[in-house]
mmCIF file of C-alpha atoms in Angstrom:
data_model
loop_
_atom_site.group_PDB
_atom_site.id
_atom_site.type_symbol
_atom_site.label_atom_id
_atom_site.label_comp_id
_atom_site.label_asym_id
_atom_site.label_seq_id
_atom_site.Cartn_x
_atom_site.Cartn_y
_atom_site.Cartn_z
ATOM 1 C CA MET A 1268 13.235 11.649 -26.788
ATOM 2 C CA LYS A 1269 9.453 11.652 -26.472
ATOM 3 C CA THR A 1270 8.309 14.905 -28.066
ATOM 4 C CA ILE A 1271 5.283 17.162 -28.249
ATOM 5 C CA LYS A 1272 5.280 16.814 -32.036
ATOM 6 C CA ASP A 1273 4.684 13.086 -31.515
ATOM 7 C CA LYS A 1274 1.991 13.806 -28.879
ATOM 8 C CA GLN A 1275 4.057 12.302 -26.041
ATOM 9 C CA ILE A 1276 3.878 13.874 -22.562
ATOM 10 C CA LEU A 1277 5.052 13.049 -19.055
ATOM 11 C CA VAL A 1278 2.760 13.719 -16.091
ATOM 12 C CA ALA A 1279 3.298 13.478 -12.344
ATOM 13 C CA ALA A 1280 1.462 14.538 -9.200
ATOM 14 C CA ASP A 1281 1.442 14.199 -5.448
ATOM 15 C CA PHE A 1282 -1.741 13.265 -3.573
ATOM 16 C CA ALA A 1283 -3.007 16.876 -3.557
ATOM 17 C CA GLY A 1284 -2.474 17.357 -7.284
ATOM 18 C CA PHE A 1285 -3.877 13.931 -8.179
ATOM 19 C CA PRO A 1286 -7.473 15.058 -8.949
ATOM 20 C CA LEU A 1287 -6.376 17.748 -11.421
ATOM 21 C CA LYS A 1288 -3.814 15.422 -13.002
ATOM 22 C CA GLU A 1289 -6.551 12.843 -13.610
ATOM 23 C CA VAL A 1290 -8.804 15.398 -15.355
ATOM 24 C CA VAL A 1291 -5.927 16.567 -17.552
ATOM 25 C CA VAL A 1292 -4.811 13.013 -18.403
ATOM 26 C CA GLU A 1293 -8.355 12.021 -19.441
ATOM 27 C CA HIS A 1294 -8.580 15.179 -21.575
ATOM 28 C CA LEU A 1295 -5.250 14.466 -23.294
ATOM 29 C CA LYS A 1296 -6.060 10.815 -23.962
ATOM 30 C CA LYS A 1297 -9.296 11.884 -25.695
ATOM 31 C CA LYS A 1298 -7.064 13.953 -27.990
ATOM 32 C CA ASP A 1299 -4.866 10.912 -28.738
ATOM 33 C CA TRP A 1300 -1.892 11.910 -26.589
ATOM 34 C CA THR A 1301 0.344 9.200 -25.208
ATOM 35 C CA VAL A 1302 0.629 10.000 -21.510
ATOM 36 C CA THR A 1303 3.342 8.551 -19.295
ATOM 37 C CA ASP A 1304 2.161 8.888 -15.695
ATOM 38 C CA ILE A 1305 4.835 8.401 -13.039
ATOM 39 C CA GLY A 1306 2.474 8.851 -10.108
ATOM 40 C CA VAL A 1307 0.809 9.098 -7.807
ATOM 41 C CA LYS A 1308 -1.718 6.678 -9.239
ATOM 42 C CA ALA A 1309 -4.450 6.875 -6.599
ATOM 43 C CA GLU A 1310 -5.798 9.742 -4.520
ATOM 44 C CA ASP A 1311 -5.873 7.705 -1.333
ATOM 45 C CA GLY A 1312 -2.984 5.351 -1.978
ATOM 46 C CA GLU A 1313 -1.029 4.047 0.956
ATOM 47 C CA ASN A 1314 2.140 6.071 1.641
ATOM 48 C CA PRO A 1315 1.941 8.292 -1.460
ATOM 49 C CA GLU A 1316 5.202 9.863 -2.569
ATOM 50 C CA MET A 1317 5.761 13.396 -1.354
ATOM 51 C CA PHE A 1318 5.639 16.338 -3.785
ATOM 52 C CA HIS A 1319 9.389 16.914 -3.885
ATOM 53 C CA ARG A 1320 10.220 13.286 -4.664
ATOM 54 C CA ILE A 1321 7.724 13.197 -7.530
ATOM 55 C CA GLY A 1322 9.028 16.568 -8.778
ATOM 56 C CA LEU A 1323 12.621 15.330 -8.767
ATOM 57 C CA LYS A 1324 11.640 12.209 -10.707
ATOM 58 C CA ALA A 1325 9.796 14.252 -13.332
ATOM 59 C CA GLY A 1326 12.657 16.738 -13.594
ATOM 60 C CA ALA A 1327 15.143 13.893 -14.039
ATOM 61 C CA LYS A 1328 13.232 12.554 -17.029
ATOM 62 C CA ILE A 1329 13.552 15.988 -18.663
ATOM 63 C CA SER A 1330 17.237 16.299 -17.684
ATOM 64 C CA GLU A 1331 18.030 12.865 -19.084
ATOM 65 C CA GLY A 1332 16.370 13.713 -22.406
ATOM 66 C CA GLU A 1333 13.652 11.090 -22.067
ATOM 67 C CA PHE A 1334 10.854 13.662 -22.487
ATOM 68 C CA GLU A 1335 10.714 17.086 -24.121
ATOM 69 C CA ARG A 1336 8.031 18.393 -21.728
ATOM 70 C CA ALA A 1337 6.181 17.456 -18.551
ATOM 71 C CA LEU A 1338 3.043 18.441 -16.653
ATOM 72 C CA ILE A 1339 3.282 18.259 -12.866
ATOM 73 C CA PHE A 1340 0.678 18.827 -10.172
ATOM 74 C CA CYS A 1341 0.563 19.363 -6.417
ATOM 75 C CA GLY A 1342 -1.685 21.405 -4.152
ATOM 76 C CA THR A 1343 -0.192 24.773 -5.086
ATOM 77 C CA GLY A 1344 2.130 23.848 -7.956
ATOM 78 C CA MET A 1345 4.949 25.542 -6.049
ATOM 79 C CA GLY A 1346 6.589 22.680 -4.181
ATOM 80 C CA ILE A 1347 6.652 20.234 -7.063
ATOM 81 C CA HIS A 1348 7.937 22.979 -9.374
ATOM 82 C CA ILE A 1349 10.785 23.843 -6.984
ATOM 83 C CA ALA A 1350 11.802 20.181 -6.818
ATOM 84 C CA ALA A 1351 11.731 19.662 -10.603
ATOM 85 C CA SER A 1352 13.786 22.858 -11.021
ATOM 86 C CA LYS A 1353 16.652 21.286 -9.073
ATOM 87 C CA CYS A 1354 17.377 19.078 -12.092
ATOM 88 C CA PRO A 1355 19.749 20.460 -14.759
ATOM 89 C CA GLY A 1356 18.098 21.832 -17.869
ATOM 90 C CA VAL A 1357 14.639 22.069 -16.329
ATOM 91 C CA PHE A 1358 12.751 25.290 -16.944
ATOM 92 C CA ALA A 1359 9.685 24.916 -14.742
ATOM 93 C CA GLY A 1360 6.870 27.386 -14.272
ATOM 94 C CA VAL A 1361 3.775 27.492 -12.097
ATOM 95 C CA VAL A 1362 0.759 28.490 -14.170
ATOM 96 C CA GLU A 1363 -2.773 29.390 -13.064
ATOM 97 C CA SER A 1364 -4.239 30.956 -16.228
ATOM 98 C CA VAL A 1365 -4.311 30.497 -19.990
ATOM 99 C CA PRO A 1366 -2.452 33.780 -20.728
ATOM 100 C CA ALA A 1367 0.252 32.808 -18.217
ATOM 101 C CA ALA A 1368 0.606 29.387 -19.877
ATOM 102 C CA LEU A 1369 0.916 31.000 -23.295
ATOM 103 C CA ARG A 1370 3.610 33.389 -22.115
ATOM 104 C CA ALA A 1371 5.421 30.684 -20.127
ATOM 105 C CA ILE A 1372 5.994 28.673 -23.292
ATOM 106 C CA THR A 1373 6.258 31.450 -25.896
ATOM 107 C CA GLY A 1374 8.437 33.796 -23.823
ATOM 108 C CA ASN A 1375 10.215 31.527 -21.362
ATOM 109 C CA ASP A 1376 10.291 28.164 -23.182
ATOM 110 C CA ILE A 1377 9.367 26.196 -20.055
ATOM 111 C CA ASN A 1378 9.685 22.448 -20.415
ATOM 112 C CA VAL A 1379 7.865 21.636 -17.170
ATOM 113 C CA LEU A 1380 4.486 23.183 -16.419
ATOM 114 C CA ALA A 1381 3.228 22.977 -12.836
ATOM 115 C CA MET A 1382 -0.336 23.547 -11.667
ATOM 116 C CA GLY A 1383 -1.900 23.644 -8.229
ATOM 117 C CA ALA A 1384 -5.106 21.671 -7.791
ATOM 118 C CA PHE A 1385 -6.121 23.975 -4.920
ATOM 119 C CA TYR A 1386 -6.215 26.955 -7.317
ATOM 120 C CA VAL A 1387 -6.833 25.682 -10.850
ATOM 121 C CA ALA A 1388 -10.339 24.492 -11.752
ATOM 122 C CA PRO A 1389 -10.584 21.361 -13.923
ATOM 123 C CA GLN A 1390 -11.690 23.147 -17.117
ATOM 124 C CA MET A 1391 -9.011 25.800 -16.645
ATOM 125 C CA GLY A 1392 -6.433 23.023 -16.261
ATOM 126 C CA LYS A 1393 -7.484 21.528 -19.595
ATOM 127 C CA ASP A 1394 -7.368 24.948 -21.296
ATOM 128 C CA ILE A 1395 -3.924 25.674 -19.821
ATOM 129 C CA VAL A 1396 -2.562 22.363 -21.079
ATOM 130 C CA ASP A 1397 -4.034 22.869 -24.557
ATOM 131 C CA VAL A 1398 -2.347 26.248 -25.018
ATOM 132 C CA TYR A 1399 0.943 25.032 -23.514
ATOM 133 C CA LEU A 1400 1.154 21.956 -25.717
ATOM 134 C CA SER A 1401 0.199 23.789 -28.913
ATOM 135 C CA HIS A 1402 2.893 26.500 -28.765
ATOM 136 C CA ASN A 1403 6.659 26.963 -28.738
ATOM 137 C CA LEU A 1404 9.133 29.726 -27.959
ATOM 138 C CA GLY A 1405 8.199 32.875 -29.926
ATOM 139 C CA ASP A 1406 4.885 31.601 -31.352
ATOM 140 C CA GLY A 1407 2.318 34.326 -31.852
ATOM 141 C CA TYR A 1408 4.737 37.203 -31.360
ATOM 142 C CA GLU A 1409 6.071 37.427 -34.910
ATOM 143 C CA TRP A 1410 4.802 41.023 -35.089
ATOM 144 C CA TRP A 1411 7.005 42.043 -32.131
ATOM 145 C CA PRO A 1412 10.547 42.821 -33.361
ATOM 146 C CA ASN A 1413 13.225 40.717 -31.648
ATOM 147 C CA PHE A 1414 10.727 38.931 -29.349
ATOM 148 C CA TYR A 1415 12.031 35.456 -30.191
ATOM 149 C CA GLU A 1416 15.699 36.467 -30.289
ATOM 150 C CA PHE A 1417 15.495 38.355 -26.980
ATOM 151 C CA HIS A 1418 13.921 35.416 -25.168
ATOM 152 C CA LYS A 1419 16.125 32.823 -26.908
ATOM 153 C CA VAL A 1420 19.255 34.594 -25.623
ATOM 154 C CA ALA A 1421 17.804 34.580 -22.104
ATOM 155 C CA CYS A 1422 16.980 30.861 -22.313
ATOM 156 C CA ASP A 1423 20.425 30.039 -23.717
ATOM 157 C CA GLU A 1424 22.191 32.047 -20.999
ATOM 158 C CA LEU A 1425 20.132 30.300 -18.334
ATOM 159 C CA ASN A 1426 20.836 26.882 -19.860
ATOM 160 C CA ASN A 1427 24.570 27.656 -19.812
ATOM 161 C CA PHE A 1428 24.526 29.247 -16.361
ATOM 162 C CA ASP A 1429 27.298 28.158 -14.030
ATOM 163 C CA TYR A 1430 27.079 29.740 -10.593
ATOM 164 C CA GLU A 1431 30.805 29.425 -9.871
ATOM 165 C CA LYS A 1432 31.705 31.219 -13.122
ATOM 166 C CA PHE A 1433 29.046 33.851 -12.341
ATOM 167 C CA LYS A 1434 30.535 34.377 -8.881
ATOM 168 C CA ALA A 1435 34.109 34.503 -10.214
ATOM 169 C CA ASN A 1436 32.963 37.080 -12.776
ATOM 170 C CA GLY A 1437 31.805 39.468 -10.040
ATOM 171 C CA PHE A 1438 28.181 38.273 -10.331
ATOM 172 C CA GLU A 1439 27.979 39.348 -13.953
ATOM 173 C CA VAL A 1440 26.361 37.058 -16.502
ATOM 174 C CA GLU A 1441 28.477 35.765 -19.356
ATOM 175 C CA LYS A 1442 26.483 37.275 -22.221
ATOM 176 C CA LEU A 1443 25.747 35.274 -25.325
ATOM 177 C CA GLY A 1444 24.320 38.285 -27.140
ATOM 178 C CA ASP A 1445 21.870 41.109 -26.774
ATOM 179 C CA TYR A 1446 18.683 42.033 -28.540
ATOM 180 C CA PRO A 1447 16.786 45.222 -27.781
ATOM 181 C CA LEU A 1448 13.158 44.794 -26.805
ATOM 182 C CA GLU A 1449 10.594 47.382 -25.884
ATOM 183 C CA LEU A 1450 7.080 46.869 -24.593
ATOM 184 C CA ARG A 1451 4.505 46.968 -27.366
ATOM 185 C CA GLU A 1452 0.810 46.406 -27.743
ATOM 186 C CA LYS A 1453 -0.394 43.951 -30.299
ATOM 187 C CA PRO A 1454 -1.623 45.786 -33.396
ATOM 188 C CA ASP A 1455 -5.344 45.549 -34.125
ATOM 189 C CA THR A 1456 -4.605 44.558 -37.703
ATOM 190 C CA ILE A 1457 -3.279 41.139 -36.702
#
């Protein structure tokens, strides 16, 4: 598997997300990342692949264990994210800010980050990617009791989710554990 630790990342975009993808790829290459780009490769290419087809291809590479994480781009981030999410084991999120990117990885452990080139400025895209690629589930919340455990249980339950079992169980989730969590503000002393 190509991992973040080894500075390996998958990227994909449709024609609308292409400009933002190019900015992010250039930024990552300057930081010595190995970027695997599965398209589109030109903004005005003939018959570019549609957002959902690119999203499915990116999601499949996560599902098959080829890559640990991926960055995907379309006009809004929504369509490509929906497509990637159809693949088993994909936790995709649409992100439009640095705090949202931080929480998407630290609280939700997303393995596919989607951005919309219509809404995310180039510098913001680079900042979003930097925070996403430099964190993991629970990072930065060590002061918050049970933060990691609470979110890890949620991720595990979602990874193990089987709709037919859920339905047969009266639409109740098969719990893998529980951890209490209450909203807290970060202490000033940290």
